[in-house]
Amino acid sequence: MGRPRTPLLDRERIGATALELIDEQGEFSVPQVARRLGVQTGSVYHHVDGRAGVVELVRERVSASIDTATLGLRPWDAALTAWARSYRAAFAAHPHAIPLLMTSPVRAPKVLRQYEQAVRLLLDTGFPMAEVMTVITALENLVLGSALDLAAPETMWELPPDSPGTENLARALAASGTGRADAAFELALDAFVNHCRVRLAPPAPHSGRPAHSGPAASADSRP
Amino acid sequence: MGRPRTPLLDRERIGATALELIDEQGEFSVPQVARRLGVQTGSVYHHVDGRAGVVELVRERVSASIDTATLGLRPWDAALTAWARSYRAAFAAHPHAIPLLMTSPVRAPKVLRQYEQAVRLLLDTGFPMAEVMTVITALENLVLGSALDLAAPETMWELPPDSPGTENLARALAASGTGRADAAFELALDAFVNHCRVRLAPPAPHSGRPAHSGPAASADSRP
């Protein structure tokens, strides 16, 4: 048997197949990827650096949907909120990939360059060098927690018909509008960005001046 | 063969076994639970209401580690932060259970009663009925996102030795302290609770009065 004209295997197809498996069953193994592509497991390892290499192909694939142009917006708070919304949408499309990607170290070059952009945005805005990764991680946690929540059913609490001791919960649920997951995400995002604004430009005591993005946006704390 | 003196099966052991499987492999199936307990799959279904019933046993088990006494603390912001920290610790011990529990409707009576407590805390504090579930969900998203992050390696970004175009990321990582996940969680929690304080008691314009938990803590918006 001769070699097929079109290659059976490339990094693109390995990443796509692994993500397909994760979407279907919550996990993947390299032998499963190989089986689905009709090749030997060893052949997959010729193209990637172990299982971790496949995880990074999945990360690049999911992250490709994040609109990185958002990080070029100004002022910084518009950039951060637009990035967070786009980031959440990209991961909400693949909720099963979230735990895997959150607990594997980031090595994918394209994704590292996206973090570089986020770091530069925050440094240009005036965040101290030592706090930048904490700010990014905190934002990611609420983005990814909210992306998982978006994969949950709209009705997330099911009270039995006779629910003794849960009367207030029943009333609070009845009073809630639709779009539960979006409302919670926007509240948490608003809280986070407001907190960042205050940290950057604390209001002078007794001045009553609102803290907003103006004054700090031009500051640059980079040494 | 006679019946064994001690029952092979009860809800306690079904929940424990399902959680064990989730911890090990990220998922569980009812036949796997049955196999591990040495019984027929049908026998498991005599004790629980389908697979969803097993999920609720897992939810009760994971949630049992949350210190619900925190919700009785006052002022409300002390209660909310203590509950959030305890909630995160309970779920961080079982990170694989997080996606499953976040995307299945809550039916476990003990867990519903914990939500009732949280709802009452927020209503007593002065949060409007229509916003209570949004506040709780937003807090849960950051708690559970942070719990997943706590399961991640301390070194979450691995830059290649020569990392062109990621110089600022490298410097920000070098400047970060240890306890990455805890620092990010505390920042997000602080941001969220501060935002709630401001929503409850917006500072009067030009008064310079700081918004804190005092005045609103005695308000009660319940109809």
Short mmCIF file of C-alpha atoms in Angstrom, two decimals, chain A residues 25 27 59 95-96 98-99 101-107 109 111-113 115-116 119-120 123 129-142 144-149 151-153 155-160 164-173 175-177 180-181 183-185 187-188 190-192 194-196 199 204-209 222-223, chain B residues 25 27 59 95-96 98-99 101-107 109 111-113 115-116 119-120 123 129-142 144-149 151-153 155-160 164-173 175-177 180-181 183-185 187-188 190-192 194-196 199 204-209 222-223:
data_model
loop_
_atom_site.label_atom_id
_atom_site.label_comp_id
_atom_site.label_asym_id
_atom_site.label_seq_id
_atom_site.Cartn_x
_atom_site.Cartn_y
_atom_site.Cartn_z
CA GLN A 25 -17.35 12.71 26.70
CA GLU A 27 -12.12 13.80 28.39
CA ARG A 59 -6.19 25.28 24.13
CA PRO A 95 -17.59 23.73 28.79
CA HIS A 96 -16.06 20.26 29.15
CA ILE A 98 -12.67 24.20 30.99
CA PRO A 99 -11.49 22.00 33.90
CA LEU A 101 -7.46 23.69 30.41
CA MET A 102 -7.67 25.37 33.84
CA THR A 103 -5.52 22.69 35.44
CA SER A 104 -2.82 22.24 32.76
CA PRO A 105 0.07 24.71 32.44
CA VAL A 106 -0.22 27.10 29.50
CA ARG A 107 2.48 26.49 26.87
CA PRO A 109 2.69 30.13 21.95
CA VAL A 111 -2.08 31.80 23.94
CA LEU A 112 1.04 33.03 25.73
CA ARG A 113 1.10 35.97 23.31
CA TYR A 115 -1.44 36.86 27.97
CA GLU A 116 1.42 39.15 26.96
CA VAL A 119 -0.18 42.04 30.81
CA ARG A 120 0.85 45.02 28.68
CA LEU A 123 0.96 47.64 33.00
CA MET A 129 4.00 44.60 38.12
CA ALA A 130 3.60 42.34 41.18
CA GLU A 131 -0.22 42.44 40.93
CA VAL A 132 -0.76 41.96 37.22
CA MET A 133 -0.98 38.16 37.19
CA THR A 134 -3.29 38.21 40.23
CA VAL A 135 -5.65 40.59 38.42
CA ILE A 136 -5.62 38.44 35.27
CA THR A 137 -6.16 35.20 37.22
CA ALA A 138 -9.01 36.65 39.27
CA LEU A 139 -10.71 37.83 36.08
CA GLU A 140 -10.19 34.42 34.44
CA ASN A 141 -11.70 32.64 37.44
CA LEU A 142 -14.91 34.61 37.21
CA LEU A 144 -14.51 30.52 33.46
CA GLY A 145 -16.83 29.96 36.43
CA SER A 146 -19.44 31.96 34.50
CA ALA A 147 -18.74 30.02 31.29
CA LEU A 148 -19.48 26.76 33.15
CA ASP A 149 -22.63 28.32 34.58
CA ALA A 151 -23.70 25.50 30.26
CA ALA A 152 -26.07 24.84 33.18
CA PRO A 153 -29.84 24.60 32.77
CA THR A 155 -33.70 26.32 35.96
CA MET A 156 -30.86 25.48 38.32
CA TRP A 157 -32.84 24.96 41.54
CA GLU A 158 -35.69 22.45 41.55
CA LEU A 159 -37.77 22.70 44.69
CA PRO A 160 -40.12 19.86 45.57
CA PRO A 164 -40.71 23.10 53.95
CA GLY A 165 -37.92 25.43 55.01
CA THR A 166 -37.20 26.84 51.56
CA GLU A 167 -39.93 29.48 51.29
CA ASN A 168 -37.58 32.43 50.75
CA LEU A 169 -35.59 30.55 48.13
CA ALA A 170 -38.85 29.79 46.29
CA ARG A 171 -39.83 33.48 46.36
CA ALA A 172 -36.37 34.65 45.26
CA LEU A 173 -36.43 32.19 42.35
CA ALA A 175 -38.77 36.97 41.43
CA SER A 176 -35.69 36.30 39.24
CA GLY A 177 -35.86 37.24 35.60
CA ARG A 180 -29.81 34.03 34.98
CA ALA A 181 -26.26 33.20 33.86
CA ALA A 183 -27.02 38.59 34.73
CA ALA A 184 -24.69 36.91 37.23
CA PHE A 185 -21.69 37.24 34.90
CA LEU A 187 -22.72 41.61 37.95
CA ALA A 188 -19.43 39.88 38.79
CA ASP A 190 -18.95 44.97 36.88
CA ALA A 191 -17.87 44.37 40.48
CA PHE A 192 -14.39 43.33 39.40
CA ASN A 194 -15.11 48.74 39.49
CA HIS A 195 -12.78 47.38 42.14
CA CYS A 196 -9.84 47.74 39.73
CA ARG A 199 -7.49 50.49 43.28
CA ALA A 204 -9.47 61.55 47.70
CA PRO A 205 -11.10 61.68 51.17
CA HIS A 206 -14.02 64.14 51.43
CA SER A 207 -13.68 65.13 47.77
CA GLY A 208 -16.60 63.05 46.56
CA ARG A 209 -14.80 62.68 43.23
CA ARG A 222 6.63 49.90 34.39
CA PRO A 223 10.15 50.34 35.78
CA GLN B 25 -11.60 9.66 36.59
CA GLU B 27 -16.92 11.09 35.75
CA ARG B 59 -23.68 17.16 45.89
CA PRO B 95 -12.33 19.68 41.57
CA HIS B 96 -13.58 17.02 39.14
CA ILE B 98 -17.32 20.98 39.96
CA PRO B 99 -18.40 20.88 36.27
CA LEU B 101 -22.45 19.79 39.96
CA MET B 102 -22.48 23.20 38.25
CA THR B 103 -24.44 21.86 35.30
CA SER B 104 -27.01 19.66 37.08
CA PRO B 105 -30.10 21.18 38.75
CA VAL B 106 -29.93 21.34 42.55
CA ARG B 107 -32.47 19.04 44.20
CA PRO B 109 -32.87 18.96 50.30
CA VAL B 111 -28.30 21.89 49.85
CA LEU B 112 -31.58 23.67 49.08
CA ARG B 113 -31.80 24.56 52.78
CA TYR B 115 -29.48 28.28 49.67
CA GLU B 116 -32.50 29.25 51.78
CA VAL B 119 -31.25 34.00 50.48
CA ARG B 120 -32.46 34.99 53.95
CA LEU B 123 -32.91 39.66 52.08
CA MET B 129 -35.84 40.08 46.06
CA ALA B 130 -35.33 40.16 42.28
CA GLU B 131 -31.53 40.40 42.64
CA VAL B 132 -30.84 37.82 45.34
CA MET B 133 -30.30 34.81 43.09
CA THR B 134 -28.10 36.87 40.75
CA VAL B 135 -25.89 37.87 43.69
CA ILE B 136 -25.64 34.27 44.91
CA THR B 137 -24.90 32.92 41.42
CA ALA B 138 -22.23 35.55 40.73
CA LEU B 139 -20.54 34.71 44.04
CA GLU B 140 -20.73 30.98 43.27
CA ASN B 141 -19.16 31.49 39.84
CA LEU B 142 -16.12 33.18 41.32
CA LEU B 144 -16.08 27.65 41.84
CA GLY B 145 -13.80 29.18 39.20
CA SER B 146 -11.31 29.81 42.00
CA ALA B 147 -11.76 26.29 43.38
CA LEU B 148 -10.80 24.88 39.97
CA ASP B 149 -7.85 27.24 39.85
CA ALA B 151 -6.42 22.49 41.64
CA ALA B 152 -4.09 23.93 38.99
CA PRO B 153 -0.30 23.80 39.26
CA THR B 155 3.30 27.42 37.87
CA MET B 156 0.49 27.92 35.40
CA TRP B 157 2.42 29.61 32.57
CA GLU B 158 5.46 27.86 31.12
CA LEU B 159 7.42 30.12 28.83
CA PRO B 160 9.98 28.58 26.49
CA PRO B 164 10.06 36.24 21.75
CA GLY B 165 7.08 38.53 22.23
CA THR B 166 6.30 37.51 25.81
CA GLU B 167 8.82 39.67 27.69
CA ASN B 168 6.26 41.50 29.83
CA LEU B 169 4.51 38.25 30.73
CA ALA B 170 7.86 36.82 31.85
CA ARG B 171 8.51 39.87 34.04
CA ALA B 172 5.01 39.86 35.52
CA LEU B 173 5.37 36.14 36.37
CA ALA B 175 7.30 39.59 40.06
CA SER B 176 4.36 37.48 41.30
CA GLY B 177 4.54 36.04 44.78
CA ARG B 180 -1.18 32.61 43.18
CA ALA B 181 -4.61 30.98 43.47
CA ALA B 183 -4.33 35.86 46.04
CA ALA B 184 -6.58 35.84 42.96
CA PHE B 185 -9.53 34.45 44.94
CA LEU B 187 -8.96 39.85 45.16
CA ALA B 188 -12.11 38.69 43.35
CA ASP B 190 -12.97 41.55 47.92
CA ALA B 191 -14.08 43.14 44.66
CA PHE B 192 -17.43 41.39 44.80
CA ASN B 194 -17.18 45.80 48.01
CA HIS B 195 -19.46 46.10 45.00
CA CYS B 196 -22.34 44.70 47.06
CA ARG B 199 -25.01 48.83 45.81
CA ALA B 204 -24.06 60.43 49.08
CA PRO B 205 -22.52 62.73 46.43
CA HIS B 206 -19.84 65.06 47.79
CA SER B 207 -20.17 63.65 51.31
CA GLY B 208 -17.04 61.52 51.15
CA ARG B 209 -18.74 59.06 53.49
CA ARG B 222 -38.86 41.64 52.30
CA PRO B 223 -42.44 42.49 51.47
#
